[in-house]
mmCIF file of C-alpha atoms in Angstrom:
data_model
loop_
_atom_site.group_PDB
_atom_site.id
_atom_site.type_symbol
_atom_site.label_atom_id
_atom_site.label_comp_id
_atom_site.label_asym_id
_atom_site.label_seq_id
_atom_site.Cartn_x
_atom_site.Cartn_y
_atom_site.Cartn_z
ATOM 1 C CA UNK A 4 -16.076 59.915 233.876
ATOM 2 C CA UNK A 5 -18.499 56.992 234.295
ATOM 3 C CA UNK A 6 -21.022 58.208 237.275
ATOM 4 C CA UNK A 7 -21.478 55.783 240.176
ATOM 5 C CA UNK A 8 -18.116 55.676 241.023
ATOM 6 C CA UNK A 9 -18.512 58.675 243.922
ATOM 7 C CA UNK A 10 -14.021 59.268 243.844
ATOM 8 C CA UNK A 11 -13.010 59.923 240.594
ATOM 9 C CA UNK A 12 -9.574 58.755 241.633
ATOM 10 C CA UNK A 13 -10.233 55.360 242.305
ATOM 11 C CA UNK A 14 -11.778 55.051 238.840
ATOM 12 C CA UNK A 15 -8.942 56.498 236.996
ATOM 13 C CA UNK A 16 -6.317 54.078 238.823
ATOM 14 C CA UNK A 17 -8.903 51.138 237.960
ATOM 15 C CA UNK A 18 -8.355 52.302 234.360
ATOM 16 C CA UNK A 19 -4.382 52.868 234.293
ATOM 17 C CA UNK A 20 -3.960 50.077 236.055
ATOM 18 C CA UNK A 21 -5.563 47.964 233.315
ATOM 19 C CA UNK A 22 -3.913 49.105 230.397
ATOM 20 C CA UNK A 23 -0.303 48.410 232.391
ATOM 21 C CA UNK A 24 -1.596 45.216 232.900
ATOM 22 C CA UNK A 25 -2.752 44.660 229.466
ATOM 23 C CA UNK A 26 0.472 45.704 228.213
ATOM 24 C CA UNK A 27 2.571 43.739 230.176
ATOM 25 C CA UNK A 28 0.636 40.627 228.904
ATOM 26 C CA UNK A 29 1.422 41.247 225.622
ATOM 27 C CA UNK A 30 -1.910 42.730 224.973
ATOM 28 C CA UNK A 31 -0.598 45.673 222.628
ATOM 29 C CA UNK A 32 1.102 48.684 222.455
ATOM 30 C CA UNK A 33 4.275 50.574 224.197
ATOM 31 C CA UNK A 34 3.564 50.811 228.390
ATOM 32 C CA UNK A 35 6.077 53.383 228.695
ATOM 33 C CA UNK A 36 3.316 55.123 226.340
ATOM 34 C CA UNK A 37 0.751 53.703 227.792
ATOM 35 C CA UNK A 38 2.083 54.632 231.470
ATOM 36 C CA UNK A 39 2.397 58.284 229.686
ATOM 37 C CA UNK A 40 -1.466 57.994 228.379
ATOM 38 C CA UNK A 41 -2.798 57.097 231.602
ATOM 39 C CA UNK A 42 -1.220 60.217 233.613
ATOM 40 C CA UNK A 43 -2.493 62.174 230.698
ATOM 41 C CA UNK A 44 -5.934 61.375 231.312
ATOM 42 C CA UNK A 45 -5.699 62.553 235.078
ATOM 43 C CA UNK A 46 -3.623 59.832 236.870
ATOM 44 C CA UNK A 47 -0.613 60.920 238.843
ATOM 45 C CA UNK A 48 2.329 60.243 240.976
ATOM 46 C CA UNK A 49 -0.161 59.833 243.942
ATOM 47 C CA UNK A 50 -1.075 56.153 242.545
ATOM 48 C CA UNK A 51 1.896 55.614 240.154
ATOM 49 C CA UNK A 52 4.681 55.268 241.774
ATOM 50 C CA UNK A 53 7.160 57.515 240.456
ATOM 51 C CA UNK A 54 11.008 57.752 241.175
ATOM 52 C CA UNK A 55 13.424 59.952 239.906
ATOM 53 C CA UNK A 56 16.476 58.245 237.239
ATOM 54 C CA UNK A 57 19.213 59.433 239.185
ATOM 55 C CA UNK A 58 18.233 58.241 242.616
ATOM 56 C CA UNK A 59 18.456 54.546 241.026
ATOM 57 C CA UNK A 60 21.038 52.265 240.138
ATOM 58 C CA UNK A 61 21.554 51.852 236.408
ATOM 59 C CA UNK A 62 20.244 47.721 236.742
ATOM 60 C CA UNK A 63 17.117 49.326 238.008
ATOM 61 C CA UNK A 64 15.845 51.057 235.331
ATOM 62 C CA UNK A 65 14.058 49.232 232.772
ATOM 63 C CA UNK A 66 13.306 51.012 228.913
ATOM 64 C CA UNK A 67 10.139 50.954 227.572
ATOM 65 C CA UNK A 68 10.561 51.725 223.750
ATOM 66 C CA UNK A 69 8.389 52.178 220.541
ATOM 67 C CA UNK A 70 9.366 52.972 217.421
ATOM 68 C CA UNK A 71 7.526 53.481 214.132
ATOM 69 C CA UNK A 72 8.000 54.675 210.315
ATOM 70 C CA UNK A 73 5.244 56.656 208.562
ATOM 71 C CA UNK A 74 5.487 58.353 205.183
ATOM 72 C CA UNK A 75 9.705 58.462 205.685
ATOM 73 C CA UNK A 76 9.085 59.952 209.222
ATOM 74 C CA UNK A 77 10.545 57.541 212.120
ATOM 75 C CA UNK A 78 8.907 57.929 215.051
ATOM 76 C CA UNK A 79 9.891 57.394 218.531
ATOM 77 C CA UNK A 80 8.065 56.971 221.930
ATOM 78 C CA UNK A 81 9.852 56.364 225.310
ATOM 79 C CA UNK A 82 9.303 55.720 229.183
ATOM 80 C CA UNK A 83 11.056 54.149 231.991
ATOM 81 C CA UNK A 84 10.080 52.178 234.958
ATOM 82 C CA UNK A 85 11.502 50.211 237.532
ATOM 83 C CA UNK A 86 12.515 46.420 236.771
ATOM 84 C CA UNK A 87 9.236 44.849 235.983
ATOM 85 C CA UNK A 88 6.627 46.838 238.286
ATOM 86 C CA UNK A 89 4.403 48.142 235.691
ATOM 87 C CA UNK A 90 2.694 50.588 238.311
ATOM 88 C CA UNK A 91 6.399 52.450 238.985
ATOM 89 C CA UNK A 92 7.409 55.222 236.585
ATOM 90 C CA UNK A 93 11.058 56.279 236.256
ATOM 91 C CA UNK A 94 11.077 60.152 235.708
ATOM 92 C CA UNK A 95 14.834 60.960 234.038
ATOM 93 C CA UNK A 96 16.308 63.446 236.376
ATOM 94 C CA UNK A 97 20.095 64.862 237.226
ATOM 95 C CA UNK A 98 21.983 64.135 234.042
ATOM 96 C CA UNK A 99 19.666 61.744 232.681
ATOM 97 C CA UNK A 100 17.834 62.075 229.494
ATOM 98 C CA UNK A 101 16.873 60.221 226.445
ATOM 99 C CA UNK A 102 18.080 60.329 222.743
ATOM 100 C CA UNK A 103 17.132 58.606 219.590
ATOM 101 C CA UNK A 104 19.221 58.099 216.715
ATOM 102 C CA UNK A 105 19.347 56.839 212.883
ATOM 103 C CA UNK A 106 20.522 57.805 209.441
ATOM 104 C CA UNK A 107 22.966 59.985 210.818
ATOM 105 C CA UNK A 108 20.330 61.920 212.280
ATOM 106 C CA UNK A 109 20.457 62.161 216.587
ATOM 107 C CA UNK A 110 17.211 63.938 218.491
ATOM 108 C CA UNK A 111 16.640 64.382 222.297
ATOM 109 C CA UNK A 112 13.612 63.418 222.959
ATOM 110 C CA UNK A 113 10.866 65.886 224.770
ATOM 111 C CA UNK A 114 8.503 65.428 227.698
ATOM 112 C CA UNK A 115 5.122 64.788 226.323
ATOM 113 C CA UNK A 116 3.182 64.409 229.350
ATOM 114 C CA UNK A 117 2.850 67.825 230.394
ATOM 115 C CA UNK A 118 5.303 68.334 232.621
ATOM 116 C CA UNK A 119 5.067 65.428 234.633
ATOM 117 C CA UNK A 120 8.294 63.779 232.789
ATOM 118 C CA UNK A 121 6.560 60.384 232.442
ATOM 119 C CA UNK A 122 6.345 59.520 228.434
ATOM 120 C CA UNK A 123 8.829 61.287 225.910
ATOM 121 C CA UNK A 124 8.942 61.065 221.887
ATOM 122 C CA UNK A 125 11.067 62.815 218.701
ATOM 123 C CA UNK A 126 10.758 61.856 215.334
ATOM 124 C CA UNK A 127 13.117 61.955 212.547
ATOM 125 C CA UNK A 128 13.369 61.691 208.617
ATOM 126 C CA UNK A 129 14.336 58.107 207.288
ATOM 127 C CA UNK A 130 13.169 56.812 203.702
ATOM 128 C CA UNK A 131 14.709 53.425 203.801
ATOM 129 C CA UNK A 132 12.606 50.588 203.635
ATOM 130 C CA UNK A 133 13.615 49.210 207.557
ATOM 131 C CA UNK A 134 15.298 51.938 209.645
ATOM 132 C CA UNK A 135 17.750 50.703 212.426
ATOM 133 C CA UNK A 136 16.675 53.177 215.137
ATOM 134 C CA UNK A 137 18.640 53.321 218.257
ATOM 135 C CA UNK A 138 17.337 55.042 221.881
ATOM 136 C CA UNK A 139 19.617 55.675 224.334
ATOM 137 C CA UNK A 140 19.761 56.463 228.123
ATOM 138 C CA UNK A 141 22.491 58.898 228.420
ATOM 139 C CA UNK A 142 23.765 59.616 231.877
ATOM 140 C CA UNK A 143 26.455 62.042 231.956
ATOM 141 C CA UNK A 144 28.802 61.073 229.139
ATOM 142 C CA UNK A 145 27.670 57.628 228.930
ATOM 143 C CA UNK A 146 25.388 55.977 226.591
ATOM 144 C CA UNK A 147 23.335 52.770 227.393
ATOM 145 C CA UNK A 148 21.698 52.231 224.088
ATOM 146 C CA UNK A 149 18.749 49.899 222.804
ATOM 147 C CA UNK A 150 18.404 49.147 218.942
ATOM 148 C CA UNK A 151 15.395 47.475 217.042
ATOM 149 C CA UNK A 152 14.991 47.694 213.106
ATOM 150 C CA UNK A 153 11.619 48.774 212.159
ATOM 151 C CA UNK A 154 10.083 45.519 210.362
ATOM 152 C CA UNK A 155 8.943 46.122 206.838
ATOM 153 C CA UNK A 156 5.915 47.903 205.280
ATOM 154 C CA UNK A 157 2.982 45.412 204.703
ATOM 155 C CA UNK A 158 -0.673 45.395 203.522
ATOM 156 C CA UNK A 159 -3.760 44.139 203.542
ATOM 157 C CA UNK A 160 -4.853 41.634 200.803
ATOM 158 C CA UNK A 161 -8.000 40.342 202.290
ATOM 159 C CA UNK A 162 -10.352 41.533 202.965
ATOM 160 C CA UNK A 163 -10.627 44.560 200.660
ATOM 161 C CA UNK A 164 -10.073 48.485 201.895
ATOM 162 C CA UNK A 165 -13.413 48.432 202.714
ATOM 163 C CA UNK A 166 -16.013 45.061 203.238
ATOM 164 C CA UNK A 167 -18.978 44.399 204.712
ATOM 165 C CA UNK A 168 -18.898 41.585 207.634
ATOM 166 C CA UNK A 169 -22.562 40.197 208.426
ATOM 167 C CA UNK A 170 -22.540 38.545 211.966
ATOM 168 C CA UNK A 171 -23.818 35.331 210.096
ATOM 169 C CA UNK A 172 -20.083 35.201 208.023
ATOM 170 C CA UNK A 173 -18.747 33.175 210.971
ATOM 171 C CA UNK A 174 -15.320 34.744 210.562
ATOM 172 C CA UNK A 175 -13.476 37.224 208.816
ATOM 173 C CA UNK A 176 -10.487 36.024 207.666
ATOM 174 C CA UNK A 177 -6.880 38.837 207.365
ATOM 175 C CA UNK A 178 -4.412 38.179 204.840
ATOM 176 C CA UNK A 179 -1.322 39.977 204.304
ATOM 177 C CA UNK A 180 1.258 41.009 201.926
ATOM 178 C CA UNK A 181 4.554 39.434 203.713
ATOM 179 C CA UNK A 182 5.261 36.747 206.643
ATOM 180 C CA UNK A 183 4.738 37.953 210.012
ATOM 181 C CA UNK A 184 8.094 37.915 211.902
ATOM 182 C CA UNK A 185 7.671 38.706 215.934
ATOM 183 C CA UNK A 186 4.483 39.412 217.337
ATOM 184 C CA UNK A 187 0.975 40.700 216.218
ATOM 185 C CA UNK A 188 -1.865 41.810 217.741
ATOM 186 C CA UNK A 189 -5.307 43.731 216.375
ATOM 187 C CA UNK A 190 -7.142 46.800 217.914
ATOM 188 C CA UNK A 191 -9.776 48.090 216.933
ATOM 189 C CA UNK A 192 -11.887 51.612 216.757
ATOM 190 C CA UNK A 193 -15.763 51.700 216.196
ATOM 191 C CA UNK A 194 -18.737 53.766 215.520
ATOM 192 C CA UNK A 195 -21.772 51.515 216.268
ATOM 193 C CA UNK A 196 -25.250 51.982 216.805
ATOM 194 C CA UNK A 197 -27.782 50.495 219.291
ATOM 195 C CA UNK A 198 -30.953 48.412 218.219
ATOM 196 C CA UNK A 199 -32.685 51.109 220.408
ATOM 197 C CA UNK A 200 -31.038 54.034 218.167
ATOM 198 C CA UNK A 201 -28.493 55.408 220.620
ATOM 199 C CA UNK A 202 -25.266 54.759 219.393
ATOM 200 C CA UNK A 203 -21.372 55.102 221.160
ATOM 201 C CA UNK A 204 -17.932 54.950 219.996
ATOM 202 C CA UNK A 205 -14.808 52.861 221.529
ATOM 203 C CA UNK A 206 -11.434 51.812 221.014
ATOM 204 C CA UNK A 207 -10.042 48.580 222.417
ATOM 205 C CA UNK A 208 -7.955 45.986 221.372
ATOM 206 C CA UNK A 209 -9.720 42.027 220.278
ATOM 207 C CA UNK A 210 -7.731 38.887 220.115
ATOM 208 C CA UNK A 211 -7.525 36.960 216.952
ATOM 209 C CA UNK A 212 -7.105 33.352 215.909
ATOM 210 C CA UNK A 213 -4.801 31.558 213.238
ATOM 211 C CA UNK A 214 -5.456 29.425 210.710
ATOM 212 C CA UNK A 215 -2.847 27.905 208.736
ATOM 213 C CA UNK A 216 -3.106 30.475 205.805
ATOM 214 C CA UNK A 217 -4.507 34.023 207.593
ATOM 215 C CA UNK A 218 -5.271 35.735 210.716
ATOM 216 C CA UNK A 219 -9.015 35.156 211.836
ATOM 217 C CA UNK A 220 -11.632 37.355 213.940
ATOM 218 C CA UNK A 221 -14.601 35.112 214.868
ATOM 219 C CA UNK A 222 -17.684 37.583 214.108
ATOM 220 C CA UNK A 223 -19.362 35.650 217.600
ATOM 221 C CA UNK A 224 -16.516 37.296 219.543
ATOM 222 C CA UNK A 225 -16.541 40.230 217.846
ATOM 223 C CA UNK A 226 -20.542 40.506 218.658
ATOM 224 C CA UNK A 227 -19.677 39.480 222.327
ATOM 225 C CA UNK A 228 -16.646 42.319 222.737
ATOM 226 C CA UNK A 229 -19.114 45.249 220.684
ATOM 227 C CA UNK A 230 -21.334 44.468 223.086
ATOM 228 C CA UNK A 231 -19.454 44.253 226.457
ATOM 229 C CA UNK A 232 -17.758 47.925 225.406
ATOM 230 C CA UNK A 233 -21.170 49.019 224.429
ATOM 231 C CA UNK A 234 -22.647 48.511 227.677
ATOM 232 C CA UNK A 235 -19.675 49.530 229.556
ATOM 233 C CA UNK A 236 -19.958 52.935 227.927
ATOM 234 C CA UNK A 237 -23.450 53.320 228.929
ATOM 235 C CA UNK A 238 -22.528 53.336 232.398
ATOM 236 C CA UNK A 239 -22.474 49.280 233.044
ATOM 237 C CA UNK A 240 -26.324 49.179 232.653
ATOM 238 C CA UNK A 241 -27.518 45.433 232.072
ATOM 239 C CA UNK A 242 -30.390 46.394 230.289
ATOM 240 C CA UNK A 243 -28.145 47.823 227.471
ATOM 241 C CA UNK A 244 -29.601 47.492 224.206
ATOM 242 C CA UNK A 245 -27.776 44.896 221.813
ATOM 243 C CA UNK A 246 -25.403 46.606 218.912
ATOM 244 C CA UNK A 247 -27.225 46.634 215.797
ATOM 245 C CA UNK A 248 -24.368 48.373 213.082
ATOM 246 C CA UNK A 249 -20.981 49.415 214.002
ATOM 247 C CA UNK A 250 -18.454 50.877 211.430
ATOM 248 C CA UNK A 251 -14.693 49.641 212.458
ATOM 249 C CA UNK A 252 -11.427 50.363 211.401
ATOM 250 C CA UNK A 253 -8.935 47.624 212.415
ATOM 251 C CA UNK A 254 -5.810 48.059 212.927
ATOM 252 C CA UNK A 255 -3.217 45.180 212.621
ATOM 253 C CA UNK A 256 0.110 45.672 213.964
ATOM 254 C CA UNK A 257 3.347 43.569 213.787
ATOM 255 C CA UNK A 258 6.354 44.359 215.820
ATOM 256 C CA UNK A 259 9.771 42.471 216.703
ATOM 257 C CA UNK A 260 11.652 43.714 219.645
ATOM 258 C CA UNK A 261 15.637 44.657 219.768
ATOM 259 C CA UNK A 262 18.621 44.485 221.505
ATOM 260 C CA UNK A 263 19.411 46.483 224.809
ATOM 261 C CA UNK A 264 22.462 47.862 226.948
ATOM 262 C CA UNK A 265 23.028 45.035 229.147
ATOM 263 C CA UNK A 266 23.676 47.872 231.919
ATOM 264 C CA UNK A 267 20.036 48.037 231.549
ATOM 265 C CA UNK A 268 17.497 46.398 233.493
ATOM 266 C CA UNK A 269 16.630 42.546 232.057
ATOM 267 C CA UNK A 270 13.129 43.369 231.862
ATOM 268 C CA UNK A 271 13.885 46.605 229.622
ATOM 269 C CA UNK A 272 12.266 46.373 226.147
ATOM 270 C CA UNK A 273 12.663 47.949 222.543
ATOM 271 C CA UNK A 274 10.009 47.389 219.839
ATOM 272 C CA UNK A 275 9.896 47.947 216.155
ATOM 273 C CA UNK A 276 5.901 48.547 215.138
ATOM 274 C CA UNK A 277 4.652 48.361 211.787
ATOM 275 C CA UNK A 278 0.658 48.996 211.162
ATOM 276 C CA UNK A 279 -1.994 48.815 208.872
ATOM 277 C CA UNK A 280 -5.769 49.287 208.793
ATOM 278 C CA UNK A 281 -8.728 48.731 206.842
ATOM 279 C CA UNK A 282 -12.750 49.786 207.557
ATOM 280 C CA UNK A 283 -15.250 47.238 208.224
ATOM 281 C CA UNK A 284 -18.943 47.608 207.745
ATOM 282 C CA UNK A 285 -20.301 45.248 210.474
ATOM 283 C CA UNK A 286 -24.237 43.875 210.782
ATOM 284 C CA UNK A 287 -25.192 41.855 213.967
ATOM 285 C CA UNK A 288 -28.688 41.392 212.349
ATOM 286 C CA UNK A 289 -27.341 39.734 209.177
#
């Protein structure tokens, strides 16, 4: 917890409150898992608004889906809100609950939130190259179901696994092994040192450019975001020394979104994710 912010609360709804936001711009990942992440780190039903499923109307509830393939596994993550209100969470309560299916396989899916009922996942086995995965709402006997198909696997062919990126390259351009159907967006982790010799770490996602052959990441507004998460993890202070080295693995995701229950709320989603990520060795001073 950042000091200088003397109620705790009002700094964790700052924080949940912008990565709903984020999400709902299109900024990056699930924000039914997102929601879920935010009330794990100490944000509750005293600034989200929660509501219990069965208390609403079917055409009230809106999905918030993820799914994912890794080494055969499918992977599912889940939440529920209210129409389009980001800062409302939809518990499932009464007869409610949520189920994933796919290659003959079904799973309920589990509170992962700790009890508060806010985010849910399940997994199952599926080898095939683009699983159709389908989550349901089930109330009582009835399904309401939402369906994506996972987009393909994918890699990196430029840079390499590993490169160096001198602030002086301009740009670093990302190439990949297939077309990019849907959306993609980068985020990125890093381990960087200060020119003073203090050092931090941060996730966060960055915004990338095209050009007509690759995906680009100017290394001016890399520099500029390095150093705007560097001094906001040292407490906002000005005088922040500049980043000197920062190790970074960036991840690159692409995901299309699906078809859902039409019972459902219009602003409901289901998305199909697909990642990758290679390490970059980055040097503000070269």
């Amino acid at each position: 917890m950042k000091p200088g912010f003397r109620n705790s609360r009002t700094l964790q709804l700052i924080s949940a409150m912008g990565v709903l936001i984020l999400s709902g711009c299109g900024g990056g990942g699930n924000p039914g898992e997102d929601i879920g992440n935010a009330i794990g780190q100490g944000v509750s039903c005293a600034f989200l608004n929660c509501k219990e499923s069965s208390d609403l109307a079917l055409t009230d509830i809106s999905t918030r889906f993820s799914v994912s393939q890794n080494n055969g596994v499918v992977q599912v993550s889940a939440g529920l809100g209210q129409s389009a209100n980001l800062l409302t969470v939809v518990r499932p309560s009464g007869s409610d609950k949520l189920v994933a299916s796919g290659n003959g396989q079904s799973v309920i899916l589990t509170d992962n939130s700790g009890g508060m009922r806010t985010s849910y996942s399940g997994q199952f086995n599926d080898n095939s190259a683009q699983p159709v995965v389908t989550v349901s709402l089930q109330r009582g006997a009835d399904n309401y179901p939402a369906t994506v198909t996972i987009p393909s696997a994918f890699s990196i062919t430029t840079p390499a696994a590993v490169s160096n990126l001198p602030r002086s390259a301009v740009k670093m351009r990302v190439q990949f092994s297939r077309s990019m159907p849907g959306y993609v967006y980068a985020s990125m982790s890093a381990n960087c040192n200060r020119t003073d010799g203090s050092s931090f770490t941060d996730s966060t996602d960055i915004n990338h450019k095209l050009d007509p052959d690759a995906y680009r990441i100017d290394t001016l507004d890399l520099d500029a975001v390095l150093n705007a998460r560097s001094q906001a993890k040292n407490n906002n202070n000005p005088n922040t020394a500049l980043v000197s080295t920062c190790t970074i693995d960036f991840t690159w995701t692409n995901y299309v979104t699906g078809t859902v229950s039409s019972s459902l709320n219009k602003y409901s989603e289901i998305r199909g994710l697909r990642s990758v990520t290679h390490r970059v060795n980055y040097d503000s001073r070269a």
